[in-house]
Short mmCIF file of C-alpha atoms in Angstrom, two decimals:
data_model
loop_
_atom_site.label_atom_id
_atom_site.label_comp_id
_atom_site.label_asym_id
_atom_site.label_seq_id
_atom_site.Cartn_x
_atom_site.Cartn_y
_atom_site.Cartn_z
CA UNK A 1 31.99 -22.04 93.99
CA UNK A 2 33.90 -19.33 91.75
CA UNK A 3 32.68 -17.74 88.56
CA UNK A 4 35.38 -19.99 86.82
CA UNK A 5 34.04 -23.15 88.25
CA UNK A 6 30.54 -22.23 87.07
CA UNK A 7 31.86 -21.77 83.59
CA UNK A 8 32.68 -25.53 83.42
CA UNK A 9 29.56 -26.95 85.12
CA UNK A 10 28.04 -29.52 82.71
CA UNK A 11 30.95 -29.43 80.28
CA UNK A 12 32.26 -32.88 79.03
CA UNK A 13 36.01 -32.79 78.28
CA UNK A 14 38.25 -35.44 76.95
CA UNK A 15 41.84 -35.45 78.24
CA UNK A 16 44.45 -37.72 76.52
CA UNK A 17 47.43 -38.59 78.61
CA UNK A 18 45.52 -37.60 81.70
CA UNK A 19 46.85 -40.05 84.27
CA UNK A 20 50.16 -38.41 84.85
CA UNK A 21 51.97 -34.95 84.68
CA UNK A 22 50.30 -32.00 83.12
CA UNK A 23 47.39 -34.26 82.07
CA UNK A 24 46.69 -35.34 85.63
CA UNK A 25 47.04 -31.84 87.09
CA UNK A 26 44.73 -30.64 84.35
CA UNK A 27 42.17 -33.31 85.16
CA UNK A 28 42.16 -32.35 89.05
CA UNK A 29 41.79 -28.64 87.99
CA UNK A 30 38.98 -29.06 85.51
CA UNK A 31 37.15 -31.39 87.71
CA UNK A 32 37.33 -28.70 90.49
CA UNK A 33 35.77 -26.32 88.01
CA UNK A 34 32.77 -28.46 87.54
CA UNK A 35 33.65 -30.49 84.35
CA UNK A 36 32.86 -34.13 83.71
CA UNK A 37 35.87 -35.96 82.10
CA UNK A 38 36.65 -38.70 79.66
CA UNK A 39 40.25 -39.55 80.40
CA UNK A 40 42.69 -41.74 78.46
CA UNK A 41 46.14 -43.06 79.11
CA UNK A 42 48.40 -46.00 78.51
CA UNK A 43 49.01 -46.33 82.31
CA UNK A 44 45.90 -48.27 83.29
CA UNK A 45 46.69 -48.38 86.93
CA UNK A 46 47.22 -44.84 87.17
CA UNK A 47 44.28 -43.85 85.11
CA UNK A 48 41.88 -46.04 87.38
CA UNK A 49 43.18 -44.62 90.55
CA UNK A 50 42.72 -41.08 89.28
CA UNK A 51 39.17 -41.89 88.24
CA UNK A 52 38.43 -43.18 91.69
CA UNK A 53 39.87 -40.13 93.32
CA UNK A 54 37.85 -37.87 91.08
CA UNK A 55 34.58 -39.85 91.52
CA UNK A 56 35.04 -39.73 95.17
CA UNK A 57 35.80 -36.05 95.44
CA UNK A 58 33.25 -34.77 92.90
CA UNK A 59 30.39 -37.48 93.09
CA UNK A 60 27.83 -35.43 91.04
CA UNK A 61 30.07 -35.39 88.00
CA UNK A 62 30.87 -38.20 85.58
CA UNK A 63 34.47 -39.48 85.06
CA UNK A 64 35.47 -42.42 82.85
CA UNK A 65 38.92 -43.87 81.95
CA UNK A 66 39.97 -45.71 79.01
CA UNK A 67 43.26 -47.49 78.19
CA UNK A 68 44.10 -45.81 74.82
CA UNK A 69 47.20 -46.23 72.59
CA UNK A 70 47.32 -42.84 70.79
CA UNK A 71 49.26 -44.25 67.94
CA UNK A 72 46.23 -46.19 67.01
CA UNK A 73 43.51 -44.07 65.23
CA UNK A 74 41.09 -46.88 65.76
CA UNK A 75 41.45 -46.68 69.46
CA UNK A 76 41.50 -42.92 69.59
CA UNK A 77 38.37 -42.58 67.51
CA UNK A 78 36.65 -45.27 69.54
CA UNK A 79 37.41 -43.22 72.80
CA UNK A 80 36.16 -40.05 71.34
CA UNK A 81 32.89 -41.72 70.10
CA UNK A 82 32.39 -43.39 73.51
CA UNK A 83 32.85 -40.01 75.30
CA UNK A 84 30.31 -38.50 72.89
CA UNK A 85 27.81 -41.15 73.62
CA UNK A 86 27.94 -40.16 77.17
CA UNK A 87 26.95 -36.47 76.39
CA UNK A 88 28.10 -33.75 73.89
CA UNK A 89 31.78 -33.05 74.03
CA UNK A 90 32.63 -29.48 74.86
CA UNK A 91 36.50 -29.69 74.77
CA UNK A 92 39.64 -31.71 74.23
CA UNK A 93 42.91 -31.48 76.03
CA UNK A 94 45.80 -33.38 74.35
CA UNK A 95 48.47 -34.01 77.05
CA UNK A 96 49.79 -37.56 75.81
CA UNK A 97 53.35 -37.51 74.87
CA UNK A 98 56.91 -39.00 75.25
CA UNK A 99 60.45 -37.60 75.27
CA UNK A 100 63.15 -40.09 74.66
CA UNK A 101 66.68 -38.68 75.47
CA UNK A 102 69.00 -39.23 72.48
CA UNK A 103 72.25 -38.18 70.94
CA UNK A 104 72.53 -36.18 67.78
CA UNK A 105 70.36 -37.22 64.82
CA UNK A 106 72.85 -39.37 62.98
CA UNK A 107 73.52 -41.29 66.19
CA UNK A 108 69.99 -42.18 67.21
CA UNK A 109 67.81 -44.98 65.71
CA UNK A 110 65.16 -44.35 63.06
CA UNK A 111 62.86 -46.39 65.24
CA UNK A 112 63.06 -44.10 68.22
CA UNK A 113 62.70 -41.16 65.94
CA UNK A 114 59.60 -42.50 64.41
CA UNK A 115 58.09 -43.43 67.75
CA UNK A 116 58.37 -39.82 68.87
CA UNK A 117 56.52 -38.72 65.86
CA UNK A 118 53.98 -41.17 66.15
CA UNK A 119 53.01 -40.51 69.79
CA UNK A 120 53.55 -36.74 69.99
CA UNK A 121 52.52 -35.65 66.50
CA UNK A 122 50.36 -38.43 65.18
CA UNK A 123 48.65 -39.12 68.42
CA UNK A 124 47.69 -35.52 68.90
CA UNK A 125 46.45 -35.42 65.28
CA UNK A 126 44.29 -38.38 65.72
CA UNK A 127 42.42 -36.81 68.75
CA UNK A 128 42.05 -33.42 67.07
CA UNK A 129 40.82 -35.20 63.88
CA UNK A 130 38.14 -37.26 65.82
CA UNK A 131 37.13 -34.42 68.12
CA UNK A 132 36.91 -31.91 65.24
CA UNK A 133 34.65 -34.32 63.36
CA UNK A 134 32.44 -34.62 66.45
CA UNK A 135 32.32 -30.98 66.90
CA UNK A 136 31.23 -30.32 63.29
CA UNK A 137 28.69 -33.02 63.55
CA UNK A 138 27.24 -31.70 66.75
CA UNK A 139 26.98 -28.32 65.10
CA UNK A 140 25.35 -29.71 61.93
CA UNK A 141 22.83 -31.74 64.16
CA UNK A 142 21.80 -28.66 66.01
CA UNK A 143 23.35 -29.76 69.34
CA UNK A 144 23.52 -26.67 71.62
CA UNK A 145 26.83 -24.80 71.25
CA UNK A 146 28.69 -24.53 74.56
CA UNK A 147 29.19 -20.93 75.79
CA UNK A 148 32.05 -19.61 73.77
CA UNK A 149 32.11 -22.44 71.33
CA UNK A 150 33.96 -25.78 71.50
CA UNK A 151 37.66 -25.79 72.52
CA UNK A 152 40.80 -27.96 71.96
CA UNK A 153 44.04 -27.25 73.98
CA UNK A 154 47.05 -29.19 72.56
CA UNK A 155 50.09 -29.43 74.90
CA UNK A 156 53.25 -28.40 73.06
CA UNK A 157 56.49 -27.51 74.63
CA UNK A 158 59.22 -24.91 74.44
CA UNK A 159 60.50 -27.19 71.78
CA UNK A 160 57.60 -26.10 69.84
CA UNK A 161 59.27 -22.74 69.09
CA UNK A 162 62.98 -23.27 69.89
CA UNK A 163 65.62 -25.83 69.13
CA UNK A 164 66.81 -27.91 72.14
CA UNK A 165 70.07 -29.90 72.05
CA UNK A 166 69.60 -33.62 71.99
CA UNK A 167 65.96 -33.45 71.18
CA UNK A 168 65.74 -33.29 67.27
CA UNK A 169 62.83 -35.82 67.02
CA UNK A 170 61.09 -34.16 70.20
CA UNK A 171 61.36 -30.93 68.61
CA UNK A 172 60.15 -32.04 65.28
CA UNK A 173 57.15 -33.59 66.75
CA UNK A 174 56.27 -30.46 68.86
CA UNK A 175 56.89 -28.05 66.02
CA UNK A 176 54.41 -30.08 63.78
CA UNK A 177 51.98 -30.00 66.72
CA UNK A 178 51.98 -26.14 66.71
CA UNK A 179 51.90 -25.71 62.92
CA UNK A 180 48.86 -28.07 62.71
CA UNK A 181 47.04 -26.27 65.51
CA UNK A 182 47.70 -22.82 63.94
CA UNK A 183 46.30 -24.02 60.70
CA UNK A 184 43.29 -25.87 62.22
CA UNK A 185 42.58 -22.72 64.37
CA UNK A 186 41.88 -20.68 61.07
CA UNK A 187 40.12 -23.47 59.33
CA UNK A 188 37.45 -23.96 62.16
CA UNK A 189 37.24 -20.39 63.86
CA UNK A 190 33.95 -19.38 61.90
CA UNK A 191 32.34 -22.66 63.39
CA UNK A 192 33.15 -21.39 66.84
CA UNK A 193 35.93 -24.00 67.46
CA UNK A 194 38.85 -22.57 69.31
CA UNK A 195 42.19 -24.44 69.07
CA UNK A 196 45.21 -23.27 71.28
CA UNK A 197 48.54 -24.52 72.13
CA UNK A 198 50.28 -24.51 75.47
CA UNK A 199 53.94 -24.43 75.22
CA UNK A 200 55.42 -24.97 78.88
CA UNK A 201 59.10 -24.39 79.62
CA UNK A 202 60.86 -27.17 81.45
CA UNK A 203 58.10 -28.69 83.70
CA UNK A 204 58.93 -31.43 86.38
CA UNK A 205 56.61 -34.19 85.29
CA UNK A 206 57.40 -37.92 85.52
CA UNK A 207 58.59 -37.59 81.85
CA UNK A 208 61.06 -34.70 82.60
CA UNK A 209 62.28 -36.56 85.64
CA UNK A 210 63.09 -39.53 83.58
CA UNK A 211 65.15 -37.27 81.43
CA UNK A 212 67.00 -35.80 84.20
CA UNK A 213 67.67 -39.35 85.62
CA UNK A 214 69.00 -40.40 82.30
CA UNK A 215 72.53 -39.23 82.92
CA UNK A 216 72.87 -37.34 79.73
CA UNK A 217 74.53 -33.96 80.38
CA UNK A 218 72.14 -32.10 78.16
CA UNK A 219 69.36 -33.03 80.67
CA UNK A 220 70.90 -32.50 83.81
CA UNK A 221 68.91 -30.36 86.20
CA UNK A 222 71.67 -27.76 86.21
CA UNK A 223 71.86 -27.45 82.44
CA UNK A 224 67.96 -27.68 81.89
CA UNK A 225 67.01 -25.14 84.43
CA UNK A 226 69.72 -22.66 83.39
CA UNK A 227 67.68 -22.12 80.18
CA UNK A 228 64.92 -20.84 82.34
CA UNK A 229 64.62 -17.24 83.51
CA UNK A 230 63.51 -18.38 87.08
CA UNK A 231 66.22 -21.02 87.20
CA UNK A 232 63.83 -23.73 88.40
CA UNK A 233 61.47 -26.34 87.02
CA UNK A 234 57.87 -25.43 86.54
CA UNK A 235 55.20 -27.71 87.98
CA UNK A 236 52.34 -29.58 86.37
CA UNK A 237 49.88 -27.73 88.65
CA UNK A 238 51.23 -24.33 87.49
CA UNK A 239 50.61 -25.38 83.86
CA UNK A 240 47.16 -26.59 84.81
CA UNK A 241 46.27 -23.52 86.81
CA UNK A 242 45.40 -21.19 84.11
CA UNK A 243 47.21 -22.27 80.88
CA UNK A 244 44.96 -25.05 80.14
CA UNK A 245 41.48 -23.95 81.64
CA UNK A 246 41.53 -20.53 80.19
CA UNK A 247 41.24 -21.42 76.57
CA UNK A 248 38.40 -23.92 77.54
CA UNK A 249 36.25 -20.98 79.13
CA UNK A 250 37.31 -17.88 77.18
CA UNK A 251 34.50 -16.50 75.20
CA UNK A 252 31.95 -17.08 77.84
CA UNK A 253 29.83 -14.08 78.34
CA UNK A 254 29.14 -14.19 81.97
CA UNK A 255 26.99 -11.22 83.20
CA UNK A 256 28.61 -11.58 86.82
CA UNK A 257 32.12 -11.46 85.51
#
């Protein structure tokens, strides 16, 4: 087992939106590195299938799955508390999100705009809120601090830092996610809580495939990949390869590294 894998042995990590896309690839990667996982998603069948796969492949680790609507703070808080009851939480990965293709702002429905904000912005905030409260409580109660401290990785997007056509609501939600994370990173740094945002380019997740298949010219494969230097889609596995795990282990002072 590699040094990176040893760094996550015994770590309990929560992943929202963990049944598909970058969340699923992250779950597989972190499990291979030794972590135990509390996964949530709205897709119950995909989540249960993933849990079974992980439990079979890594029988010495603990994996749970919960169906959670991230727009409900009550459900999110209950999931975080359930995970904490199984063992001190060391990290959180927020990968739950939606992208609904739409026309220009004045042509889209108010309901679809609000839904995007509720899932991408509020859902991430709810998980951050609950996890941060848990980390602070663990610290106050003398729970052993994980090597390098606690860590949160929020999955943003190229739309967190750039304007994309036909994506006003999506861009607003992802910009908000980045701004929240930057402020929180400064607010909690002295308590050894690290907060980072991964902002992938166009990544061929189930979500992205749905946009490509929507028939809207702005989301065609040709137009979408033309905005990328390598002129191709990234893969969830590439994002989960180092982009997510690295912030979860950075700060570890490993004498063998």
